[in-house]
């Protein structure tokens, strides 16, 4: 059970992050409403999610399928919007379709096809969106790191072409994670590159992609300056992950 002091500290951190997002958006000449906060609640208890939801937060990000599904069931009365932000194995596609408003990390055609197949086969639960499609983002390996997930930059156009051929997936934009050591301003060139890639993909496909998911606790202000529409913030809201 969370103490009153712990709950108060959590609420204060949440509102500080909201204020930082608004300030970063205005500094970049953008409307604060153009940036959505994904509160990354992975490894934190449902009780913490409920406290933050009580402050008006609607969108929460999870990375572990079973943990996420458990929280969804526990907190179903709150009407939250869930995003899957972690690495998703193809075999887990059956567990996530229709249960997440947005899947951030689609990075290979096998996963995309499995998501499509499961959407076609299974009834889906309401996410507050269009139940006939699963909204996704393509994860791009923006730092060209061999150990990191993501579509290679050279393969992005062809992969995007393949994805939009799948009728029950809806491509909504791109996602990236800069190299781990690139914190703050060091991450800015990677965010700028992803924005440029999104614009190129839009021209190539002849369609608008509304979202850029980029920026976490250590660099979300720089991501907003470069055009992020979704920032994924966990530690600065919920604190360090439980051991």
Short mmCIF file of C-alpha atoms in Angstrom, two decimals:
data_model
loop_
_atom_site.label_atom_id
_atom_site.label_comp_id
_atom_site.label_asym_id
_atom_site.label_seq_id
_atom_site.Cartn_x
_atom_site.Cartn_y
_atom_site.Cartn_z
CA UNK A 1 0.00 0.00 0.00
CA UNK A 2 1.37 3.38 -1.02
CA UNK A 3 1.76 5.90 1.78
CA UNK A 4 0.31 9.40 1.57
CA UNK A 5 3.84 10.78 1.29
CA UNK A 6 4.71 8.43 -1.58
CA UNK A 7 1.47 9.25 -3.37
CA UNK A 8 2.07 12.98 -2.97
CA UNK A 9 5.61 12.70 -4.34
CA UNK A 10 4.32 10.73 -7.34
CA UNK A 11 1.69 13.35 -8.07
CA UNK A 12 4.27 16.14 -7.80
CA UNK A 13 6.65 14.39 -10.22
CA UNK A 14 3.84 13.83 -12.70
CA UNK A 15 2.82 17.49 -12.74
CA UNK A 16 6.45 18.59 -13.04
CA UNK A 17 6.80 16.44 -16.17
CA UNK A 18 3.59 17.90 -17.60
CA UNK A 19 4.93 21.40 -17.01
CA UNK A 20 8.24 20.55 -18.66
CA UNK A 21 6.41 19.20 -21.71
CA UNK A 22 4.37 22.39 -22.01
CA UNK A 23 7.45 24.58 -21.62
CA UNK A 24 9.42 22.57 -24.20
CA UNK A 25 6.53 22.76 -26.68
CA UNK A 26 6.16 26.52 -26.30
CA UNK A 27 9.91 27.02 -26.60
CA UNK A 28 9.78 25.13 -29.89
CA UNK A 29 6.90 27.28 -31.12
CA UNK A 30 4.42 24.44 -30.80
CA UNK A 31 1.09 24.09 -29.05
CA UNK A 32 1.41 22.00 -25.86
CA UNK A 33 -1.52 19.92 -27.04
CA UNK A 34 0.52 18.73 -30.01
CA UNK A 35 2.61 16.53 -27.68
CA UNK A 36 1.07 13.56 -25.87
CA UNK A 37 2.61 12.04 -22.78
CA UNK A 38 2.87 8.26 -22.62
CA UNK A 39 3.40 7.56 -18.92
CA UNK A 40 5.63 4.48 -18.90
CA UNK A 41 4.36 2.36 -16.05
CA UNK A 42 6.20 -0.88 -16.75
CA UNK A 43 7.38 -2.68 -13.58
CA UNK A 44 5.40 -0.25 -11.42
CA UNK A 45 2.25 -1.42 -9.62
CA UNK A 46 -1.30 -0.80 -10.74
CA UNK A 47 -1.75 1.36 -7.64
CA UNK A 48 0.78 3.86 -9.00
CA UNK A 49 -1.00 3.92 -12.35
CA UNK A 50 -4.28 4.64 -10.60
CA UNK A 51 -2.76 7.57 -8.70
CA UNK A 52 -1.42 9.15 -11.90
CA UNK A 53 -4.69 8.45 -13.72
CA UNK A 54 -6.45 10.33 -10.94
CA UNK A 55 -4.47 13.42 -11.99
CA UNK A 56 -5.89 13.23 -15.51
CA UNK A 57 -3.34 11.04 -17.28
CA UNK A 58 -4.98 8.69 -19.79
CA UNK A 59 -2.20 7.11 -21.87
CA UNK A 60 0.12 4.54 -20.27
CA UNK A 61 2.96 2.55 -21.83
CA UNK A 62 3.87 -1.04 -21.02
CA UNK A 63 6.66 -3.31 -22.29
CA UNK A 64 5.85 -6.74 -20.84
CA UNK A 65 2.77 -8.47 -22.20
CA UNK A 66 1.56 -10.40 -19.16
CA UNK A 67 2.20 -7.52 -16.77
CA UNK A 68 0.33 -5.17 -19.09
CA UNK A 69 -2.67 -7.47 -19.48
CA UNK A 70 -2.90 -7.88 -15.72
CA UNK A 71 -2.96 -4.11 -15.21
CA UNK A 72 -5.54 -3.68 -17.95
CA UNK A 73 -7.84 -6.11 -16.18
CA UNK A 74 -7.23 -4.57 -12.77
CA UNK A 75 -7.79 -1.01 -13.98
CA UNK A 76 -10.47 -1.61 -16.62
CA UNK A 77 -12.89 0.68 -14.78
CA UNK A 78 -10.67 3.72 -15.47
CA UNK A 79 -11.01 3.74 -19.26
CA UNK A 80 -7.29 4.14 -19.88
CA UNK A 81 -5.48 4.04 -23.23
CA UNK A 82 -2.65 1.52 -23.33
CA UNK A 83 0.37 1.60 -25.64
CA UNK A 84 2.78 -1.29 -26.09
CA UNK A 85 6.23 0.28 -26.22
CA UNK A 86 8.63 -2.63 -25.74
CA UNK A 87 10.21 -5.19 -28.03
CA UNK A 88 7.42 -7.47 -29.21
CA UNK A 89 8.13 -11.05 -30.22
CA UNK A 90 6.14 -12.38 -33.17
CA UNK A 91 4.69 -15.20 -31.08
CA UNK A 92 3.15 -12.65 -28.71
CA UNK A 93 1.12 -10.98 -31.46
CA UNK A 94 -1.95 -12.97 -30.44
CA UNK A 95 -1.84 -11.43 -26.97
CA UNK A 96 -1.63 -7.78 -27.95
CA UNK A 97 -3.88 -7.19 -30.96
CA UNK A 98 -6.89 -5.11 -30.06
CA UNK A 99 -5.69 -4.65 -26.49
CA UNK A 100 -3.38 -1.70 -27.16
CA UNK A 101 -4.39 1.50 -28.89
CA UNK A 102 -0.91 1.77 -30.41
CA UNK A 103 2.01 -0.64 -30.79
CA UNK A 104 5.20 1.43 -30.99
CA UNK A 105 7.82 -1.12 -31.92
CA UNK A 106 6.96 -3.00 -35.12
CA UNK A 107 10.32 -3.74 -36.71
CA UNK A 108 10.04 -6.82 -38.94
CA UNK A 109 7.65 -8.20 -41.51
CA UNK A 110 7.02 -11.46 -39.63
CA UNK A 111 5.68 -9.51 -36.66
CA UNK A 112 3.59 -7.28 -38.91
CA UNK A 113 2.09 -10.29 -40.68
CA UNK A 114 1.37 -12.04 -37.38
CA UNK A 115 -0.41 -8.96 -36.09
CA UNK A 116 -2.42 -8.81 -39.30
CA UNK A 117 -3.32 -12.51 -39.08
CA UNK A 118 -4.41 -12.29 -35.47
CA UNK A 119 -6.52 -9.22 -36.19
CA UNK A 120 -8.27 -11.16 -38.92
CA UNK A 121 -8.83 -14.25 -36.74
CA UNK A 122 -9.69 -13.05 -33.27
CA UNK A 123 -12.33 -10.84 -31.73
CA UNK A 124 -10.70 -7.81 -30.22
CA UNK A 125 -11.35 -5.79 -27.09
CA UNK A 126 -12.09 -2.11 -27.14
CA UNK A 127 -9.18 0.32 -27.00
CA UNK A 128 -11.28 3.38 -27.60
CA UNK A 129 -10.30 3.41 -31.26
CA UNK A 130 -11.25 1.75 -34.52
CA UNK A 131 -11.74 -1.95 -33.78
CA UNK A 132 -11.22 -2.95 -37.43
CA UNK A 133 -7.54 -1.99 -37.42
CA UNK A 134 -4.48 -2.10 -35.18
CA UNK A 135 -2.55 1.15 -35.12
CA UNK A 136 1.22 0.71 -35.23
CA UNK A 137 4.48 2.62 -35.48
CA UNK A 138 7.60 1.41 -37.24
CA UNK A 139 10.64 1.30 -34.98
CA UNK A 140 13.72 2.58 -36.78
CA UNK A 141 17.26 1.66 -35.73
CA UNK A 142 18.24 5.30 -35.86
CA UNK A 143 21.73 4.77 -34.41
CA UNK A 144 22.55 1.82 -36.69
CA UNK A 145 23.31 -0.29 -33.61
CA UNK A 146 23.67 -4.02 -34.34
CA UNK A 147 22.45 -5.00 -30.87
CA UNK A 148 19.29 -2.88 -31.00
CA UNK A 149 15.89 -3.66 -32.51
CA UNK A 150 14.53 -1.57 -35.34
CA UNK A 151 14.27 -1.45 -39.10
CA UNK A 152 17.47 -0.46 -40.85
CA UNK A 153 17.26 3.03 -42.31
CA UNK A 154 18.08 1.64 -45.76
CA UNK A 155 15.10 -0.74 -45.54
CA UNK A 156 12.56 1.74 -44.20
CA UNK A 157 10.83 2.63 -47.46
CA UNK A 158 10.35 -0.97 -48.57
CA UNK A 159 9.22 -2.05 -45.11
CA UNK A 160 6.68 0.77 -44.95
CA UNK A 161 5.39 -0.28 -48.37
CA UNK A 162 4.91 -3.84 -47.08
CA UNK A 163 3.14 -2.68 -43.93
CA UNK A 164 0.55 -0.53 -45.69
CA UNK A 165 -0.44 -3.53 -47.81
CA UNK A 166 -1.74 -5.26 -44.66
CA UNK A 167 -5.38 -4.13 -44.46
CA UNK A 168 -5.90 -4.48 -40.73
CA UNK A 169 -2.76 -2.63 -39.70
CA UNK A 170 -2.71 1.17 -39.85
CA UNK A 171 0.67 2.83 -40.02
CA UNK A 172 0.67 5.97 -37.88
CA UNK A 173 4.31 7.00 -37.80
CA UNK A 174 7.82 6.17 -36.62
CA UNK A 175 9.54 5.46 -33.31
CA UNK A 176 13.18 5.42 -32.27
CA UNK A 177 15.57 5.16 -29.34
CA UNK A 178 18.91 6.94 -29.76
CA UNK A 179 22.10 5.21 -28.62
CA UNK A 180 22.11 4.73 -24.85
CA UNK A 181 25.03 7.08 -24.27
CA UNK A 182 23.40 9.93 -26.20
CA UNK A 183 21.63 11.86 -23.45
CA UNK A 184 20.04 15.30 -23.68
CA UNK A 185 21.43 17.43 -26.49
CA UNK A 186 23.48 14.50 -27.79
CA UNK A 187 20.21 12.83 -28.78
CA UNK A 188 18.96 15.81 -30.83
CA UNK A 189 20.59 14.80 -34.16
CA UNK A 190 18.93 11.37 -33.97
CA UNK A 191 15.53 12.92 -33.30
CA UNK A 192 16.01 15.36 -36.19
CA UNK A 193 16.96 12.45 -38.45
CA UNK A 194 13.81 10.52 -37.52
CA UNK A 195 11.68 13.58 -38.30
CA UNK A 196 13.36 13.85 -41.70
CA UNK A 197 12.77 10.14 -42.34
CA UNK A 198 9.08 10.49 -41.47
CA UNK A 199 8.76 13.33 -43.96
CA UNK A 200 10.50 11.25 -46.61
CA UNK A 201 8.27 8.24 -45.95
CA UNK A 202 5.19 10.45 -46.15
CA UNK A 203 6.26 11.69 -49.57
CA UNK A 204 7.18 8.18 -50.70
CA UNK A 205 3.87 6.67 -49.64
CA UNK A 206 1.73 9.70 -50.43
CA UNK A 207 0.11 9.65 -46.99
CA UNK A 208 0.34 11.56 -43.73
CA UNK A 209 1.91 9.91 -40.69
CA UNK A 210 0.80 11.83 -37.62
CA UNK A 211 3.18 10.45 -34.99
CA UNK A 212 6.81 10.59 -33.98
CA UNK A 213 7.39 8.58 -30.81
CA UNK A 214 10.73 9.70 -29.43
CA UNK A 215 12.15 11.02 -26.21
CA UNK A 216 12.29 9.56 -22.71
CA UNK A 217 13.03 10.94 -19.25
CA UNK A 218 16.58 12.00 -20.11
CA UNK A 219 15.84 13.69 -23.44
CA UNK A 220 12.13 14.31 -24.03
CA UNK A 221 12.57 18.07 -24.15
CA UNK A 222 15.08 17.72 -27.01
CA UNK A 223 12.68 15.32 -28.74
CA UNK A 224 9.86 17.86 -28.51
CA UNK A 225 12.13 20.50 -30.05
CA UNK A 226 12.61 18.16 -33.02
CA UNK A 227 8.93 17.34 -33.51
CA UNK A 228 7.99 14.48 -31.18
CA UNK A 229 4.24 13.97 -30.87
CA UNK A 230 4.56 11.15 -28.31
CA UNK A 231 7.10 11.20 -25.47
CA UNK A 232 7.60 8.09 -23.35
CA UNK A 233 8.39 9.12 -19.77
CA UNK A 234 8.72 6.64 -16.94
CA UNK A 235 11.47 7.31 -14.40
CA UNK A 236 10.79 11.04 -14.05
CA UNK A 237 7.18 10.20 -13.11
CA UNK A 238 7.22 6.86 -11.33
CA UNK A 239 10.79 6.94 -10.00
CA UNK A 240 13.39 4.25 -10.45
CA UNK A 241 12.12 0.80 -11.38
CA UNK A 242 11.63 -1.56 -8.46
CA UNK A 243 14.58 -3.92 -7.95
#
